[in-house]
Amino acid sequence: MAVNLFAIPKQAKCTKGALKRVYIAKYVKHLRSEIVVDDMELVTIPETDFYEIDMEGDYTQSQNTQNGADYFDQNIRVQVNEFYNKLNASVLNKTEFRVLVETNNNIFLMFGLYNGMRSRLSNNSGGSKQDFNGLELAFQGKEIEMAYYVSNPAAS
């Protein structure tokens, strides 16, 4: 019996949670042959214009099974403090997007690559002065794979 062992070295805890930037682009269905991935890295997609949302947020990815098919539930949430007279929120409501996120560790991940992510909005006033007051923008989607790593967003 042959056993192959592959070491995954222990790394120091030097990660910071959350997102520092989110970039969104309206979802356009591309042929699978137009999207090039290598393992879990997105190599290239057709030219796409992304718009920056420079606000903090977070994401989750959870593996699930439905009718025998495995998929990942992808969720992204960002909070925008000021949007009146600055952002047309109706453009974001119930629209599908591809979402590129930049983590606080300077890692870029692409969500909604093949199926897009549906957006949802909520406007919160907060119950007291320290509560969040603004627009919460949530993206939800289902993909066969986890979000893809993007080494150089300008070149992808």
mmCIF file of C-alpha atoms in Angstrom:
data_model
loop_
_atom_site.group_PDB
_atom_site.id
_atom_site.type_symbol
_atom_site.label_atom_id
_atom_site.label_comp_id
_atom_site.label_asym_id
_atom_site.label_seq_id
_atom_site.Cartn_x
_atom_site.Cartn_y
_atom_site.Cartn_z
ATOM 1 C CA MET A 1 0.000 0.000 0.000
ATOM 2 C CA ALA A 2 1.389 3.402 -0.984
ATOM 3 C CA VAL A 3 0.423 6.478 0.988
ATOM 4 C CA ASN A 4 1.225 9.948 -0.274
ATOM 5 C CA LEU A 5 1.306 12.667 2.361
ATOM 6 C CA PHE A 6 1.218 16.328 1.443
ATOM 7 C CA ALA A 7 2.146 18.788 4.156
ATOM 8 C CA ILE A 8 0.135 21.950 4.710
ATOM 9 C CA PRO A 9 2.444 24.099 6.834
ATOM 10 C CA LYS A 10 1.080 25.810 9.914
ATOM 11 C CA GLN A 11 0.921 29.541 9.350
ATOM 12 C CA ALA A 12 1.048 32.341 11.868
ATOM 13 C CA LYS A 13 -2.273 34.025 12.548
ATOM 14 C CA CYS A 14 -1.837 37.237 10.599
ATOM 15 C CA THR A 15 -5.192 37.591 8.928
ATOM 16 C CA LYS A 16 -7.700 40.370 9.312
ATOM 17 C CA GLY A 17 -11.344 39.603 8.744
ATOM 18 C CA ALA A 18 -13.854 41.487 6.631
ATOM 19 C CA LEU A 19 -13.718 43.249 3.297
ATOM 20 C CA LYS A 20 -12.314 46.672 2.554
ATOM 21 C CA ARG A 21 -13.680 47.097 -0.976
ATOM 22 C CA VAL A 22 -16.340 45.609 -3.211
ATOM 23 C CA TYR A 23 -16.460 45.970 -6.995
ATOM 24 C CA ILE A 24 -19.690 45.177 -8.831
ATOM 25 C CA ALA A 25 -20.516 44.614 -12.503
ATOM 26 C CA LYS A 26 -23.906 43.820 -14.000
ATOM 27 C CA TYR A 27 -24.063 40.108 -14.677
ATOM 28 C CA VAL A 28 -23.705 39.190 -18.335
ATOM 29 C CA LYS A 29 -23.889 35.520 -19.279
ATOM 30 C CA HIS A 30 -20.709 34.439 -21.066
ATOM 31 C CA LEU A 31 -19.949 31.163 -22.789
ATOM 32 C CA ARG A 32 -17.990 28.844 -20.493
ATOM 33 C CA SER A 33 -15.216 28.842 -23.100
ATOM 34 C CA GLU A 34 -14.820 32.620 -22.593
ATOM 35 C CA ILE A 35 -14.032 32.179 -18.891
ATOM 36 C CA VAL A 36 -10.643 30.655 -18.112
ATOM 37 C CA VAL A 37 -9.924 29.222 -14.660
ATOM 38 C CA ASP A 38 -6.944 27.256 -13.411
ATOM 39 C CA ASP A 39 -7.927 25.193 -10.383
ATOM 40 C CA MET A 40 -9.415 27.883 -8.076
ATOM 41 C CA GLU A 41 -7.844 30.903 -9.788
ATOM 42 C CA LEU A 42 -9.713 33.032 -12.303
ATOM 43 C CA VAL A 43 -7.297 33.610 -15.185
ATOM 44 C CA THR A 44 -9.466 35.642 -17.563
ATOM 45 C CA ILE A 45 -13.019 36.748 -18.351
ATOM 46 C CA PRO A 46 -14.284 38.943 -21.191
ATOM 47 C CA GLU A 47 -13.671 42.656 -20.601
ATOM 48 C CA THR A 48 -15.996 43.866 -17.856
ATOM 49 C CA ASP A 49 -16.500 47.273 -16.226
ATOM 50 C CA PHE A 50 -16.608 47.036 -12.429
ATOM 51 C CA TYR A 51 -17.755 49.846 -10.133
ATOM 52 C CA GLU A 52 -16.095 50.324 -6.763
ATOM 53 C CA ILE A 53 -17.974 50.460 -3.473
ATOM 54 C CA ASP A 54 -15.396 51.626 -0.946
ATOM 55 C CA MET A 55 -17.140 50.403 2.182
ATOM 56 C CA GLU A 56 -16.484 47.611 4.609
ATOM 57 C CA GLY A 57 -18.416 44.386 4.481
ATOM 58 C CA ASP A 58 -18.166 40.644 4.900
ATOM 59 C CA TYR A 59 -18.880 37.427 3.049
ATOM 60 C CA THR A 60 -19.749 33.793 3.706
ATOM 61 C CA GLN A 61 -19.615 30.694 1.527
ATOM 62 C CA SER A 62 -21.389 27.532 2.665
ATOM 63 C CA GLN A 63 -21.424 24.196 0.891
ATOM 64 C CA ASN A 64 -24.884 22.648 0.509
ATOM 65 C CA THR A 65 -26.569 19.804 -1.330
ATOM 66 C CA GLN A 66 -29.941 19.989 -3.049
ATOM 67 C CA ASN A 67 -31.462 17.122 -5.062
ATOM 68 C CA GLY A 68 -28.078 15.389 -5.080
ATOM 69 C CA ALA A 69 -26.190 18.393 -6.466
ATOM 70 C CA ASP A 70 -23.468 20.139 -4.451
ATOM 71 C CA TYR A 71 -23.176 23.910 -4.591
ATOM 72 C CA PHE A 72 -21.943 26.868 -2.549
ATOM 73 C CA ASP A 73 -24.280 29.482 -1.114
ATOM 74 C CA GLN A 74 -22.408 32.758 -1.520
ATOM 75 C CA ASN A 75 -23.419 35.827 0.501
ATOM 76 C CA ILE A 76 -21.836 39.265 0.612
ATOM 77 C CA ARG A 77 -22.998 42.155 2.771
ATOM 78 C CA VAL A 78 -21.788 45.765 2.664
ATOM 79 C CA GLN A 79 -22.989 48.851 4.473
ATOM 80 C CA VAL A 80 -23.058 52.216 2.746
ATOM 81 C CA ASN A 81 -23.363 55.125 5.180
ATOM 82 C CA GLU A 82 -24.306 57.839 2.728
ATOM 83 C CA PHE A 83 -26.276 57.182 -0.401
ATOM 84 C CA TYR A 84 -28.977 59.856 -0.740
ATOM 85 C CA ASN A 85 -27.944 62.269 -3.536
ATOM 86 C CA LYS A 86 -24.891 60.045 -4.200
ATOM 87 C CA LEU A 87 -26.184 56.673 -5.324
ATOM 88 C CA ASN A 88 -29.256 55.620 -7.276
ATOM 89 C CA ALA A 89 -30.244 52.677 -5.093
ATOM 90 C CA SER A 90 -33.034 51.614 -7.462
ATOM 91 C CA VAL A 91 -30.369 50.594 -10.018
ATOM 92 C CA LEU A 92 -29.024 48.091 -7.494
ATOM 93 C CA ASN A 93 -32.363 46.649 -6.431
ATOM 94 C CA LYS A 94 -33.187 43.143 -7.668
ATOM 95 C CA THR A 95 -30.384 43.118 -10.227
ATOM 96 C CA GLU A 96 -27.826 40.370 -10.828
ATOM 97 C CA PHE A 97 -24.114 41.124 -10.499
ATOM 98 C CA ARG A 98 -20.665 39.638 -10.603
ATOM 99 C CA VAL A 99 -18.918 40.763 -7.442
ATOM 100 C CA LEU A 100 -15.174 41.145 -6.972
ATOM 101 C CA VAL A 101 -14.149 41.677 -3.347
ATOM 102 C CA GLU A 102 -10.886 42.836 -1.821
ATOM 103 C CA THR A 103 -10.264 41.462 1.638
ATOM 104 C CA ASN A 104 -8.387 43.261 4.390
ATOM 105 C CA ASN A 105 -5.515 40.883 3.527
ATOM 106 C CA ASN A 106 -5.312 42.325 -0.025
ATOM 107 C CA ILE A 107 -6.731 39.157 -1.602
ATOM 108 C CA PHE A 108 -9.216 39.463 -4.468
ATOM 109 C CA LEU A 109 -12.063 36.953 -4.863
ATOM 110 C CA MET A 110 -14.665 36.732 -7.634
ATOM 111 C CA PHE A 111 -18.218 35.782 -6.631
ATOM 112 C CA GLY A 112 -21.103 34.985 -8.979
ATOM 113 C CA LEU A 113 -18.780 34.133 -11.845
ATOM 114 C CA TYR A 114 -21.054 31.699 -13.697
ATOM 115 C CA ASN A 115 -24.530 32.376 -12.264
ATOM 116 C CA GLY A 116 -24.417 35.939 -10.961
ATOM 117 C CA MET A 117 -25.542 37.183 -7.568
ATOM 118 C CA ARG A 118 -28.921 38.727 -6.813
ATOM 119 C CA SER A 119 -28.870 42.021 -4.891
ATOM 120 C CA ARG A 120 -31.135 43.070 -2.036
ATOM 121 C CA LEU A 121 -31.333 46.447 -0.337
ATOM 122 C CA SER A 122 -32.455 47.600 3.065
ATOM 123 C CA ASN A 123 -32.352 51.105 4.513
ATOM 124 C CA ASN A 124 -31.801 51.273 8.262
ATOM 125 C CA SER A 125 -32.182 54.263 10.536
ATOM 126 C CA GLY A 126 -30.903 52.505 13.662
ATOM 127 C CA GLY A 127 -32.570 52.579 17.052
ATOM 128 C CA SER A 128 -29.930 54.648 18.821
ATOM 129 C CA LYS A 129 -27.018 56.920 17.959
ATOM 130 C CA GLN A 130 -24.410 54.149 17.891
ATOM 131 C CA ASP A 131 -26.477 51.921 15.544
ATOM 132 C CA PHE A 132 -25.803 51.747 11.817
ATOM 133 C CA ASN A 133 -27.709 54.331 9.775
ATOM 134 C CA GLY A 134 -27.596 53.837 6.021
ATOM 135 C CA LEU A 135 -28.033 51.364 3.205
ATOM 136 C CA GLU A 136 -27.249 47.686 3.597
ATOM 137 C CA LEU A 137 -26.513 46.035 0.272
ATOM 138 C CA ALA A 138 -26.617 42.227 0.216
ATOM 139 C CA PHE A 139 -25.688 39.887 -2.628
ATOM 140 C CA GLN A 140 -26.762 36.241 -2.717
ATOM 141 C CA GLY A 141 -25.907 33.528 -5.214
ATOM 142 C CA LYS A 142 -25.280 29.852 -5.809
ATOM 143 C CA GLU A 143 -22.199 28.531 -7.594
ATOM 144 C CA ILE A 144 -20.761 25.065 -8.150
ATOM 145 C CA GLU A 145 -17.367 26.192 -6.828
ATOM 146 C CA MET A 146 -16.215 28.569 -4.112
ATOM 147 C CA ALA A 147 -15.304 32.121 -5.094
ATOM 148 C CA TYR A 148 -12.318 32.228 -7.433
ATOM 149 C CA TYR A 149 -9.013 33.828 -6.455
ATOM 150 C CA VAL A 150 -7.958 36.702 -8.738
ATOM 151 C CA SER A 151 -4.216 37.415 -8.639
ATOM 152 C CA ASN A 152 -4.315 40.541 -10.814
ATOM 153 C CA PRO A 153 -7.798 42.057 -11.282
ATOM 154 C CA ALA A 154 -6.622 44.535 -13.923
ATOM 155 C CA ALA A 155 -5.278 41.711 -16.098
ATOM 156 C CA SER A 156 -8.245 39.332 -15.653
#
